[in-house]
Short mmCIF file of C-alpha atoms and ligand atoms in Angstrom, two decimals:
data_model
loop_
_atom_site.label_atom_id
_atom_site.label_comp_id
_atom_site.label_asym_id
_atom_site.label_seq_id
_atom_site.Cartn_x
_atom_site.Cartn_y
_atom_site.Cartn_z
CA MET A 1 2.95 9.65 -10.63
CA HIS A 2 4.85 6.49 -9.94
CA LYS A 3 3.09 3.21 -10.72
CA ILE A 4 2.30 0.79 -7.92
CA ASP A 5 5.29 -1.45 -8.78
CA GLU A 6 7.74 1.39 -8.14
CA LYS A 7 5.99 2.42 -4.95
CA LEU A 8 6.00 -1.27 -3.78
CA ALA A 9 9.65 -1.45 -4.41
CA ASN A 10 10.21 1.60 -2.21
CA VAL A 11 7.96 0.43 0.62
CA THR A 12 9.67 -3.07 0.50
CA ALA A 13 13.14 -1.48 0.67
CA ARG A 14 11.96 0.65 3.70
CA LEU A 15 10.59 -2.44 5.36
CA ARG A 16 13.76 -4.50 4.77
CA ARG A 17 16.01 -1.81 6.00
CA ALA A 18 13.93 -1.26 9.12
CA ALA A 19 13.95 -4.98 9.83
CA GLN A 20 17.68 -5.23 9.25
CA SER A 21 18.40 -2.28 11.54
CA VAL A 22 16.99 -4.33 14.51
CA HIS A 23 18.18 -7.74 13.26
CA ARG A 24 14.76 -8.96 12.33
CA ASN A 25 13.88 -11.09 9.37
CA SER A 26 11.72 -9.04 6.95
CA GLU A 27 9.93 -12.17 5.96
CA ASP A 28 8.31 -12.18 9.45
CA ILE A 29 6.51 -8.94 8.53
CA THR A 30 3.30 -8.98 6.45
CA LEU A 31 2.61 -5.95 4.30
CA ILE A 32 -1.05 -5.27 4.15
CA ALA A 33 -1.94 -2.99 1.23
CA VAL A 34 -4.62 -0.60 2.53
CA SER A 35 -6.87 -0.13 -0.50
CA LYS A 36 -9.73 1.95 1.03
CA MET A 37 -11.01 4.54 -1.30
CA GLN A 38 -9.01 3.01 -4.13
CA GLY A 39 -10.74 1.33 -7.06
CA ALA A 40 -10.73 -2.40 -7.82
CA GLU A 41 -8.37 -1.87 -10.67
CA LYS A 42 -5.71 -0.63 -8.24
CA ILE A 43 -6.15 -3.73 -6.23
CA ARG A 44 -5.71 -5.85 -9.39
CA GLU A 45 -2.54 -3.92 -10.27
CA ALA A 46 -1.15 -4.51 -6.70
CA TYR A 47 -2.10 -8.18 -7.00
CA ALA A 48 -0.17 -8.47 -10.22
CA CYS A 49 2.87 -7.04 -8.30
CA GLY A 50 2.56 -9.95 -5.86
CA LEU A 51 0.50 -8.43 -3.02
CA ARG A 52 -2.09 -10.80 -1.53
CA SER A 53 -3.16 -9.09 1.77
CA PHE A 54 -5.51 -6.12 1.51
CA GLY A 55 -7.10 -3.92 4.12
CA GLU A 56 -10.36 -2.15 3.87
CA ASN A 57 -12.21 0.25 6.23
CA TYR A 58 -15.68 0.61 4.74
CA LEU A 59 -17.82 -2.40 4.51
CA GLN A 60 -20.04 -1.63 1.55
CA GLU A 61 -17.10 -0.36 -0.59
CA ALA A 62 -15.12 -3.50 0.34
CA LEU A 63 -17.92 -5.84 -0.62
CA ASP A 64 -18.37 -4.05 -4.02
CA LYS A 65 -14.62 -4.58 -4.69
CA GLN A 66 -14.62 -8.17 -3.48
CA THR A 67 -17.52 -8.91 -6.02
CA GLN A 68 -15.54 -7.28 -8.88
CA LEU A 69 -12.33 -9.18 -7.87
CA SER A 70 -13.95 -12.58 -7.07
CA GLU A 71 -11.61 -14.48 -9.50
CA LEU A 72 -8.57 -13.42 -7.32
CA SER A 73 -9.60 -16.06 -4.82
CA ASP A 74 -6.27 -16.16 -2.86
CA ILE A 75 -6.58 -12.53 -1.63
CA GLU A 76 -6.63 -12.32 2.14
CA TRP A 77 -9.08 -9.58 3.27
CA HIS A 78 -8.44 -7.60 6.43
CA PHE A 79 -11.17 -5.43 7.91
CA ILE A 80 -9.50 -2.56 9.62
CA GLY A 81 -12.12 0.10 10.08
CA PRO A 82 -14.60 1.03 12.86
CA ILE A 83 -17.27 -1.76 13.26
CA GLN A 84 -20.94 -1.05 13.79
CA SER A 85 -22.57 -3.97 15.48
CA ASN A 86 -25.19 -4.22 12.79
CA LYS A 87 -22.46 -4.78 10.21
CA THR A 88 -20.79 -7.81 11.86
CA ARG A 89 -22.55 -10.45 9.79
CA ALA A 90 -21.13 -9.42 6.45
CA ILE A 91 -17.73 -8.88 8.09
CA ALA A 92 -17.76 -12.35 9.56
CA GLU A 93 -18.78 -13.81 6.19
CA HIS A 94 -16.37 -11.97 3.85
CA PHE A 95 -13.06 -11.31 5.68
CA ASN A 96 -10.18 -13.43 6.90
CA TRP A 97 -8.98 -10.99 9.58
CA VAL A 98 -10.52 -8.14 11.71
CA HIS A 99 -8.10 -5.81 13.28
CA SER A 100 -10.53 -3.40 14.79
CA VAL A 101 -12.35 -5.33 17.58
CA ASP A 102 -12.61 -3.22 20.69
CA ARG A 103 -15.65 -4.42 22.60
CA LEU A 104 -17.17 -7.74 23.59
CA LYS A 105 -20.51 -7.13 21.87
CA VAL A 106 -18.83 -6.99 18.47
CA ALA A 107 -16.65 -10.01 19.18
CA ARG A 108 -19.62 -12.09 20.30
CA ARG A 109 -21.52 -11.22 17.17
CA LEU A 110 -18.56 -12.02 14.84
CA ALA A 111 -18.17 -15.39 16.66
CA GLU A 112 -21.81 -16.32 16.34
CA GLN A 113 -21.99 -15.12 12.76
CA ARG A 114 -18.83 -16.69 11.38
CA PRO A 115 -20.12 -19.32 8.92
CA GLU A 116 -19.32 -22.91 10.07
CA GLY A 117 -17.55 -24.01 6.86
CA LEU A 118 -14.88 -21.30 7.18
CA PRO A 119 -11.75 -21.36 9.37
CA ALA A 120 -11.88 -19.33 12.62
CA LEU A 121 -11.85 -15.57 12.00
CA ASN A 122 -8.46 -14.04 12.91
CA ILE A 123 -8.95 -11.24 15.42
CA CYS A 124 -6.72 -8.33 16.63
CA LEU A 125 -7.94 -6.22 19.45
CA GLN A 126 -7.57 -2.51 18.72
CA VAL A 127 -5.97 -0.68 21.68
CA ASN A 128 -6.20 3.05 22.31
CA VAL A 129 -2.56 3.37 23.32
CA ASP A 130 -2.45 7.23 23.77
CA ALA A 131 -5.86 7.17 25.52
CA GLU A 132 -7.28 9.66 23.01
CA SER A 133 -10.90 10.11 23.88
CA SER A 134 -11.86 10.57 20.17
CA LYS A 135 -10.36 7.28 19.14
CA ALA A 136 -11.60 3.79 18.82
CA GLY A 137 -9.88 1.08 20.81
CA VAL A 138 -9.92 -0.56 24.18
CA SER A 139 -7.91 1.06 26.93
CA LEU A 140 -4.85 -0.73 28.17
CA ASP A 141 -6.54 -0.98 31.56
CA GLU A 142 -9.52 -2.82 30.12
CA LEU A 143 -7.49 -4.96 27.63
CA PRO A 144 -6.74 -7.97 29.90
CA VAL A 145 -10.45 -8.65 30.62
CA LEU A 146 -11.58 -8.21 27.04
CA ALA A 147 -8.75 -10.39 25.75
CA ALA A 148 -9.67 -13.19 28.07
CA GLU A 149 -13.34 -12.97 26.97
CA VAL A 150 -12.55 -12.86 23.29
CA ALA A 151 -10.07 -15.72 23.54
CA ALA A 152 -12.86 -17.91 24.93
CA LEU A 153 -15.25 -17.44 22.01
CA PRO A 154 -15.67 -20.19 19.39
CA GLY A 155 -15.25 -19.30 15.80
CA LEU A 156 -12.64 -16.60 16.50
CA ASN A 157 -8.83 -16.94 16.62
CA LEU A 158 -7.39 -14.13 18.83
CA ARG A 159 -4.06 -13.31 17.25
CA GLY A 160 -2.83 -10.06 18.87
CA LEU A 161 -3.20 -6.30 18.94
CA MET A 162 -3.64 -3.40 16.50
CA ALA A 163 -2.94 0.22 17.30
CA ILE A 164 -3.01 3.59 15.63
CA PRO A 165 -1.03 5.90 17.84
CA ALA A 166 -1.54 9.69 17.90
CA LYS A 167 0.10 11.15 14.87
CA SER A 168 3.68 12.23 15.39
CA ASP A 169 6.65 12.95 13.13
CA ASN A 170 9.05 12.17 15.84
CA TYR A 171 10.69 8.69 15.63
CA ASP A 172 11.15 8.30 19.39
CA THR A 173 7.61 9.37 20.15
CA GLN A 174 6.45 6.81 17.57
CA CYS A 175 8.61 4.07 19.11
CA ARG A 176 7.34 4.87 22.57
CA ALA A 177 3.75 4.28 21.68
CA PHE A 178 4.40 1.04 19.63
CA THR A 179 6.64 -0.26 22.50
CA GLU A 180 3.73 0.10 24.90
CA VAL A 181 1.57 -1.98 22.49
CA ARG A 182 4.27 -4.64 22.34
CA ASN A 183 4.52 -4.70 26.04
CA ALA A 184 0.75 -5.12 26.31
CA LEU A 185 0.96 -8.13 24.01
CA GLN A 186 3.73 -9.59 26.10
CA GLN A 187 1.62 -9.29 29.19
CA LEU A 188 -1.21 -11.02 27.46
CA ARG A 189 1.01 -13.90 26.50
CA THR A 190 1.80 -14.46 30.17
CA GLN A 191 -1.91 -14.14 31.06
CA LEU A 192 -3.17 -16.38 28.34
CA PRO A 193 -0.37 -18.88 27.80
CA ASP A 194 -2.51 -21.17 25.62
CA VAL A 195 -3.49 -18.60 23.12
CA PRO A 196 -1.06 -18.26 20.19
CA LEU A 197 -0.62 -14.41 20.31
CA ASP A 198 1.70 -13.76 17.44
CA THR A 199 0.46 -10.53 15.81
CA LEU A 200 1.26 -6.92 16.32
CA SER A 201 -0.63 -4.94 13.62
CA MET A 202 0.99 -1.48 13.72
CA GLY A 203 2.72 0.92 11.37
CA MET A 204 1.31 2.91 8.42
CA SER A 205 2.95 5.07 5.80
CA GLY A 206 4.24 7.64 8.17
CA ASP A 207 5.57 5.43 10.92
CA LEU A 208 6.52 2.06 9.26
CA GLU A 209 10.11 2.14 10.46
CA ALA A 210 9.37 2.84 14.00
CA ALA A 211 6.65 0.12 14.09
CA ILE A 212 8.92 -2.45 12.72
CA ALA A 213 11.80 -1.44 15.09
CA SER A 214 9.22 -1.86 17.86
CA GLY A 215 8.13 -5.38 16.86
CA ALA A 216 5.30 -5.04 14.25
CA THR A 217 4.48 -8.29 12.46
CA MET A 218 1.93 -6.59 10.15
CA VAL A 219 2.16 -3.15 8.67
CA ARG A 220 -0.81 -1.42 7.00
CA ILE A 221 0.26 0.79 4.18
CA GLY A 222 -2.13 2.81 1.93
CA THR A 223 -0.80 6.20 0.76
CA ASP A 224 2.84 5.12 0.04
CA LEU A 225 1.59 2.21 -2.04
CA PHE A 226 -1.29 3.67 -3.92
CA GLY A 227 -0.84 7.44 -3.77
CA ALA A 228 -3.31 9.86 -2.21
CA ARG A 229 -6.86 8.65 -1.73
CA THR A 230 -9.67 10.06 -3.79
CA PRO A 231 -13.28 9.51 -2.77
CA GLN A 232 -14.89 6.89 -4.94
CA THR A 233 -18.31 8.32 -5.69
CA PRO A 234 -20.18 5.07 -6.72
CA SER A 235 -19.56 2.94 -3.61
CA LYS A 236 -19.24 5.24 -0.64
CA ASP A 237 -20.43 3.92 2.68
CA PHE A 238 -22.37 6.67 4.40
CA SER A 239 -23.85 4.66 7.13
C1 PLP B 301 -6.09 4.33 6.34
C2 PLP B 301 -5.44 3.41 7.27
C3 PLP B 301 -4.14 2.90 7.11
C4 PLP B 301 -3.22 3.33 6.00
O1 PLP B 301 -2.71 4.63 6.25
P1 PLP B 301 -1.78 5.33 5.31
O2 PLP B 301 -1.17 6.44 6.05
O3 PLP B 301 -2.39 5.75 4.03
O4 PLP B 301 -0.60 4.34 4.98
C5 PLP B 301 -3.72 1.96 7.97
N1 PLP B 301 -4.49 1.50 9.00
C6 PLP B 301 -5.76 2.00 9.15
C7 PLP B 301 -6.57 1.44 10.34
C8 PLP B 301 -6.28 2.93 8.30
O5 PLP B 301 -7.51 3.37 8.51
#
């Protein structure tokens, strides 16, 4: 088993190479360490390697780890998992970013429940780019209306789009899906010229290169940083 610093060096090298290949500056791409199902000590280790942005999918598990890591006050927490509307208050209170907003009801609740003393909550709308019926995300058809509604809510800062395309090992297939997401963001910029839409959250361990070649500004990497995930018995979120 490699330690996190070695894995991070590998991921960073891949990220840089992918950026260079399309003449992008790798500093314009944020690496989000996806720490779901990894213990707080792994986050501490990644933090010591310089990582500051962490992505979590399960609310209760995330809150437990945030409590254990409360002294690491400059961590930026990203909620990237499915959102049940009865969980929005804790998400609005304890995260800096939410990548998985795909319906107005959830956005409205996050807006209402974002505490007044905190900066606006950064939001990405999750798009179901391959129109998979089993998957979360707003369809590309419904995206323009949802984006306009979310952009108008106080307490939220609409930043861009997030997508998890259908799994494929083929680079061109990966690029095709990511390019559709990028084009959708470009259209939103025309539709909503006053909204600073600067974020494309796309790319995971298996498709990081294609995502960066297609314009990703945030990549969400779990397995290739932390190794395989093992269920954490004490803090599983069964709800
Ligand atoms: C788990 C997860 C990731 C990380 O996936 P890896 O393949 O482990 O890198 C990224 N994004 C989301 C939304 C996830 O749920």
